[in-house]
GROMACS .gro file of C-alpha atoms in nm:
model
  270
    1MET     CA    1  -0.394  -2.578   1.407
    2ASN     CA    2  -0.307  -2.592   1.020
    3PRO     CA    3  -0.128  -2.251   0.952
    4ASN     CA    4  -0.340  -2.187   0.655
    5GLN     CA    5  -0.645  -2.245   0.863
    6GLU     CA    6  -0.522  -2.005   1.128
    7LEU     CA    7  -0.427  -1.759   0.857
    8TRP     CA    8  -0.797  -1.744   0.717
    9GLU     CA    9  -0.980  -1.756   1.075
   10LYS     CA   10  -0.811  -1.466   1.189
   11GLY     CA   11  -1.008  -1.172   1.173
   12ASP     CA   12  -1.330  -1.159   0.986
   13PHE     CA   13  -1.282  -1.197   0.596
   14THR     CA   14  -1.660  -1.152   0.532
   15ARG     CA   15  -1.598  -0.809   0.608
   16ILE     CA   16  -1.369  -0.772   0.289
   17ALA     CA   17  -1.591  -1.009   0.062
   18GLU     CA   18  -1.873  -0.778   0.118
   19THR     CA   19  -1.681  -0.535  -0.138
   20MET     CA   20  -1.643  -0.817  -0.356
   21ARG     CA   21  -2.021  -0.922  -0.433
   22GLU     CA   22  -2.046  -0.738  -0.766
   23SER     CA   23  -1.765  -0.877  -0.918
   24GLY     CA   24  -1.844  -1.206  -0.803
   25GLU     CA   25  -2.146  -1.217  -0.971
   26ALA     CA   26  -2.046  -1.062  -1.270
   27LEU     CA   27  -1.796  -1.322  -1.297
   28VAL     CA   28  -2.025  -1.618  -1.219
   29ASN     CA   29  -2.274  -1.487  -1.499
   30GLY     CA   30  -1.974  -1.575  -1.765
   31PHE     CA   31  -1.937  -1.937  -1.630
   32GLY     CA   32  -2.230  -2.091  -1.866
   33ILE     CA   33  -2.383  -2.197  -1.564
   34ARG     CA   34  -2.733  -2.422  -1.625
   35LYS     CA   35  -2.965  -2.579  -1.394
   36GLY     CA   36  -2.861  -2.912  -1.209
   37LEU     CA   37  -2.511  -2.848  -1.291
   38LYS     CA   38  -2.278  -2.978  -1.034
   39VAL     CA   39  -2.041  -2.725  -0.909
   40LEU     CA   40  -1.773  -2.695  -0.646
   41ASP     CA   41  -1.659  -2.376  -0.513
   42LEU     CA   42  -1.321  -2.462  -0.336
   43GLY     CA   43  -1.166  -2.186  -0.097
   44CYS     CA   44  -1.524  -2.035  -0.128
   45GLY     CA   45  -1.529  -1.812   0.173
   46ASP     CA   46  -1.880  -1.729   0.267
   47GLY     CA   47  -2.005  -1.770  -0.085
   48THR     CA   48  -1.903  -1.452  -0.326
   49THR     CA   49  -1.913  -1.687  -0.622
   50ALA     CA   50  -2.100  -1.978  -0.473
   51LEU     CA   51  -2.453  -1.830  -0.401
   52PRO     CA   52  -2.431  -1.654  -0.768
   53ALA     CA   53  -2.387  -1.991  -0.883
   54ALA     CA   54  -2.667  -2.136  -0.707
   55ARG     CA   55  -2.887  -1.847  -0.782
   56LEU     CA   56  -2.853  -1.961  -1.130
   57GLY     CA   57  -2.975  -2.323  -1.072
   58ALA     CA   58  -2.650  -2.511  -1.020
   59ASP     CA   59  -2.605  -2.754  -0.753
   60VAL     CA   60  -2.329  -2.619  -0.545
   61LEU     CA   61  -2.095  -2.737  -0.288
   62GLY     CA   62  -1.871  -2.470  -0.081
   63VAL     CA   63  -1.582  -2.589   0.072
   64ASP     CA   64  -1.323  -2.381   0.267
   65ILE     CA   65  -1.074  -2.467   0.557
   66ALA     CA   66  -1.208  -2.171   0.756
   67ARG     CA   67  -1.478  -2.276   0.953
   68ASN     CA   68  -1.603  -1.935   1.053
   69LEU     CA   69  -1.675  -1.876   0.672
   70VAL     CA   70  -1.815  -2.192   0.637
   71GLU     CA   71  -2.070  -2.112   0.896
   72ALA     CA   72  -2.098  -1.773   0.745
   73GLY     CA   73  -2.175  -1.899   0.425
   74ASN     CA   74  -2.459  -2.143   0.564
   75LYS     CA   75  -2.632  -1.851   0.708
   76ARG     CA   76  -2.620  -1.678   0.382
   77VAL     CA   77  -2.775  -1.988   0.203
   78GLU     CA   78  -3.056  -2.053   0.453
   79LYS     CA   79  -3.105  -1.666   0.481
   80GLU     CA   80  -3.162  -1.681   0.078
   81GLY     CA   81  -3.373  -1.994   0.095
   82LEU     CA   82  -3.111  -2.150  -0.138
   83ALA     CA   83  -3.151  -2.551  -0.096
   84ASN     CA   84  -2.918  -2.599  -0.363
   85CYS     CA   85  -2.620  -2.489  -0.195
   86ARG     CA   86  -2.425  -2.562   0.123
   87PHE     CA   87  -2.102  -2.525   0.257
   88GLN     CA   88  -1.843  -2.755   0.434
   89GLU     CA   89  -1.498  -2.758   0.595
   90GLY     CA   90  -1.244  -2.917   0.352
   91ASP     CA   91  -0.872  -2.887   0.271
   92ALA     CA   92  -0.797  -2.815  -0.108
   93THR     CA   93  -0.490  -3.030  -0.045
   94HIS     CA   94  -0.676  -3.330   0.040
   95LEU     CA   95  -1.038  -3.344  -0.036
   96HIS     CA   96  -1.075  -3.684   0.080
   97GLU     CA   97  -1.436  -3.682   0.140
   98LEU     CA   98  -1.537  -3.612  -0.211
   99ALA     CA   99  -1.578  -3.873  -0.462
  100ASP     CA  100  -1.369  -3.886  -0.796
  101HIS     CA  101  -1.556  -3.743  -1.113
  102SER     CA  102  -1.833  -3.570  -0.902
  103PHE     CA  103  -1.845  -3.238  -1.038
  104ASP     CA  104  -1.893  -3.050  -1.374
  105LEU     CA  105  -1.750  -2.758  -1.282
  106VAL     CA  106  -1.496  -2.708  -0.992
  107VAL     CA  107  -1.435  -2.313  -0.936
  108SER     CA  108  -1.173  -2.157  -0.703
  109ILE     CA  109  -1.166  -1.759  -0.701
  110PHE     CA  110  -0.862  -1.629  -0.468
  111GLY     CA  111  -0.918  -1.933  -0.274
  112ALA     CA  112  -0.709  -2.267  -0.357
  113MET     CA  113  -0.429  -2.055  -0.468
  114PHE     CA  114  -0.354  -2.008  -0.088
  115ALA     CA  115  -0.374  -2.365  -0.005
  116PRO     CA  116   0.035  -2.515   0.047
  117LYS     CA  117   0.122  -2.770  -0.149
  118PRO     CA  118   0.004  -2.656  -0.489
  119PHE     CA  119   0.077  -2.979  -0.703
  120ASP     CA  120  -0.176  -3.168  -0.458
  121VAL     CA  121  -0.415  -2.900  -0.511
  122ALA     CA  122  -0.414  -2.942  -0.877
  123LYS     CA  123  -0.444  -3.305  -0.883
  124GLU     CA  124  -0.729  -3.310  -0.645
  125MET     CA  125  -0.926  -3.038  -0.830
  126VAL     CA  126  -0.817  -3.267  -1.140
  127ARG     CA  127  -0.934  -3.592  -0.943
  128VAL     CA  128  -1.314  -3.451  -0.826
  129THR     CA  129  -1.408  -3.291  -1.179
  130ARG     CA  130  -1.563  -3.522  -1.421
  131HIS     CA  131  -1.441  -3.604  -1.786
  132GLY     CA  132  -1.576  -3.321  -1.996
  133GLY     CA  133  -1.582  -3.087  -1.697
  134ARG     CA  134  -1.414  -2.766  -1.641
  135ILE     CA  135  -1.212  -2.616  -1.371
  136ILE     CA  136  -1.175  -2.233  -1.365
  137MET     CA  137  -0.960  -2.038  -1.123
  138GLY     CA  138  -0.891  -1.692  -1.035
  139ASN     CA  139  -0.567  -1.601  -0.900
  140TRP     CA  140  -0.360  -1.305  -0.825
  141ILE     CA  141  -0.079  -1.226  -1.036
  142PRO     CA  142   0.295  -1.181  -0.898
  143ASN     CA  143   0.419  -0.813  -0.892
  144ASP     CA  144   0.117  -0.696  -1.056
  145PRO     CA  145   0.031  -0.318  -0.999
  146THR     CA  146  -0.302  -0.310  -0.895
  147LEU     CA  147  -0.433  -0.369  -0.540
  148VAL     CA  148  -0.437  -0.709  -0.399
  149ALA     CA  149  -0.094  -0.797  -0.534
  150GLN     CA  150   0.017  -0.492  -0.403
  151ILE     CA  151  -0.089  -0.533  -0.057
  152LEU     CA  152   0.049  -0.886  -0.036
  153LYS     CA  153   0.394  -0.736  -0.197
  154ILE     CA  154   0.402  -0.450   0.055
  155SER     CA  155   0.301  -0.648   0.374
  156SER     CA  156   0.558  -0.906   0.278
  157ALA     CA  157   0.846  -0.648   0.346
  158TYR     CA  158   0.712  -0.609   0.701
  159THR     CA  159   0.691  -0.975   0.796
  160PRO     CA  160   0.962  -1.213   0.870
  161PRO     CA  161   1.092  -1.446   0.623
  162PRO     CA  162   0.881  -1.784   0.540
  163PRO     CA  163   0.962  -2.114   0.671
  164GLU     CA  164   1.205  -2.293   0.465
  165GLY     CA  165   1.008  -2.487   0.163
  166PHE     CA  166   0.744  -2.194   0.168
  167ILE     CA  167   0.589  -2.204  -0.186
  168SER     CA  168   0.429  -1.861  -0.260
  169PRO     CA  169   0.063  -1.852  -0.358
  170MET     CA  170   0.146  -1.589  -0.603
  171LEU     CA  171   0.306  -1.865  -0.860
  172TRP     CA  172  -0.084  -1.958  -0.949
  173GLY     CA  173  -0.056  -1.622  -1.113
  174ASN     CA  174   0.237  -1.731  -1.333
  175GLU     CA  175   0.107  -1.922  -1.631
  176SER     CA  176   0.404  -2.142  -1.671
  177SER     CA  177   0.366  -2.240  -1.312
  178VAL     CA  178  -0.023  -2.319  -1.364
  179ILE     CA  179   0.076  -2.555  -1.672
  180GLU     CA  180   0.342  -2.746  -1.479
  181ARG     CA  181   0.083  -2.832  -1.197
  182PHE     CA  182  -0.213  -2.903  -1.409
  183VAL     CA  183   0.027  -3.118  -1.668
  184GLY     CA  184   0.168  -3.305  -1.336
  185ALA     CA  185  -0.188  -3.355  -1.260
  186GLY     CA  186  -0.244  -3.537  -1.602
  187VAL     CA  187  -0.398  -3.266  -1.805
  188PRO     CA  188  -0.259  -3.187  -2.174
  189ALA     CA  189  -0.125  -2.833  -2.157
  190GLU     CA  190  -0.334  -2.736  -2.433
  191ASN     CA  191  -0.630  -2.791  -2.222
  192ILE     CA  192  -0.526  -2.508  -2.032
  193SER     CA  193  -0.627  -2.124  -2.127
  194PHE     CA  194  -0.559  -1.807  -1.967
  195ALA     CA  195  -0.715  -1.479  -1.965
  196ARG     CA  196  -0.673  -1.137  -1.755
  197ASP     CA  197  -0.967  -1.044  -1.582
  198THR     CA  198  -1.062  -0.774  -1.351
  199PHE     CA  199  -1.246  -0.776  -1.008
  200THR     CA  200  -1.324  -0.470  -0.834
  201PHE     CA  201  -1.371  -0.361  -0.468
  202ASN     CA  202  -1.662  -0.130  -0.389
  203PHE     CA  203  -1.655   0.018  -0.067
  204PRO     CA  204  -1.914   0.266   0.115
  205GLY     CA  205  -1.638   0.469   0.252
  206PRO     CA  206  -1.302   0.669   0.156
  207PRO     CA  207  -0.993   0.464   0.139
  208ALA     CA  208  -0.874   0.502   0.457
  209ALA     CA  209  -1.169   0.351   0.634
  210PHE     CA  210  -1.154   0.059   0.341
  211LEU     CA  211  -0.784   0.000   0.437
  212ASP     CA  212  -0.890  -0.039   0.820
  213GLU     CA  213  -1.108  -0.306   0.714
  214PHE     CA  214  -0.783  -0.477   0.581
  215ARG     CA  215  -0.626  -0.417   0.902
  216LYS     CA  216  -0.883  -0.492   1.144
  217TYR     CA  217  -1.014  -0.831   0.955
  218TYR     CA  218  -0.786  -0.928   0.673
  219GLY     CA  219  -0.552  -1.215   0.784
  220PRO     CA  220  -0.236  -1.151   0.591
  221THR     CA  221  -0.263  -0.749   0.662
  222MET     CA  222  -0.323  -0.827   1.030
  223ASN     CA  223  -0.006  -1.041   1.033
  224ALA     CA  224   0.172  -0.758   0.855
  225PHE     CA  225   0.060  -0.501   1.100
  226GLU     CA  226   0.152  -0.740   1.407
  227ALA     CA  227   0.498  -0.786   1.272
  228ALA     CA  228   0.562  -0.427   1.190
  229GLU     CA  229   0.446  -0.301   1.543
  230LYS     CA  230   0.700  -0.513   1.702
  231ASN     CA  231   0.981  -0.359   1.503
  232ALA     CA  232   0.830   0.010   1.540
  233GLN     CA  233   0.715   0.028   1.161
  234ALA     CA  234   0.346   0.026   1.193
  235ALA     CA  235   0.329   0.401   1.092
  236ASP     CA  236   0.548   0.309   0.782
  237LEU     CA  237   0.337   0.017   0.679
  238GLN     CA  238   0.034   0.235   0.707
  239LYS     CA  239   0.159   0.521   0.507
  240GLU     CA  240   0.236   0.281   0.239
  241LEU     CA  241  -0.085   0.107   0.183
  242GLU     CA  242  -0.252   0.453   0.242
  243ASP     CA  243  -0.072   0.577  -0.079
  244LEU     CA  244  -0.160   0.251  -0.227
  245PHE     CA  245  -0.531   0.264  -0.166
  246ASN     CA  246  -0.556   0.619  -0.235
  247ARG     CA  247  -0.377   0.584  -0.588
  248GLN     CA  248  -0.572   0.301  -0.668
  249ASN     CA  249  -0.927   0.444  -0.593
  250LYS     CA  250  -1.131   0.509  -0.881
  251SER     CA  251  -1.454   0.644  -0.742
  252ALA     CA  252  -1.577   0.991  -0.871
  253GLN     CA  253  -1.761   1.001  -0.499
  254LYS     CA  254  -1.587   1.166  -0.197
  255ASP     CA  255  -1.658   0.914   0.047
  256ALA     CA  256  -1.668   0.609  -0.150
  257THR     CA  257  -1.413   0.360  -0.263
  258SER     CA  258  -1.383   0.185  -0.563
  259ILE     CA  259  -1.055  -0.036  -0.686
  260PRO     CA  260  -1.002  -0.252  -0.986
  261ALA     CA  261  -0.767  -0.535  -0.921
  262THR     CA  262  -0.626  -0.762  -1.217
  263PHE     CA  263  -0.617  -1.131  -1.198
  264LEU     CA  264  -0.518  -1.428  -1.390
  265ARG     CA  265  -0.820  -1.642  -1.514
  266VAL     CA  266  -0.753  -2.000  -1.548
  267THR     CA  267  -0.967  -2.226  -1.786
  268VAL     CA  268  -0.896  -2.637  -1.744
  269ALA     CA  269  -1.089  -2.824  -1.953
  270LEU     CA  270  -1.105  -3.229  -1.878
   0.00000   0.00000   0.00000
């Protein structure tokens, strides 16, 4: 199996995605979506941004490498009766089933950043976007002090080193790397713009219970704990992550968790 597919089919990312719905909807509301706009959501998960775009009237195709998330997305679409949204399996590095210049807007929020071969990902996103269209990415930022970047950073200290040739997905949160990749795909550098934005995770329970969701259902964290257990370090990893979740929780309610996480919003005009 494709290692990237194996990672995101591990556990059940829908459990994490449920805590991201409000921010996903708020983000999409700022995209200027109108009825009939053709939207590709790449690395869509179960539809945290695809469904809000469809509710605004766009014709949305969600593509994800994880078959369980594609199935979950299609179930959500069916439940809401959204005839203008569908999900299918696909690889962000090679969207062979999608025609050139077929979308007005290509969106990838914490999705395509995790695919290997980032230069291929950039080329594919540019290829399927029509002239005059846009690409919008949301990418976690390397060494950022907020939640997700820190989860990935802490977890990496407990896992074996990546294979030779591995390119960190966090480089998609580095502006110069993003420019290099899209320029390599034929986009003028002046057509690429950046902003810092915030995604808030809201969970109806204390931080320790929210961390438990990551430990049980989020592929990268699951892998980190499996590796840590082999080295008798699981308790150390648990403590580091508990401290992180408790420290970053902004909820005023005793049994609730609300954690903002900073990301890099990339807009590419074609």
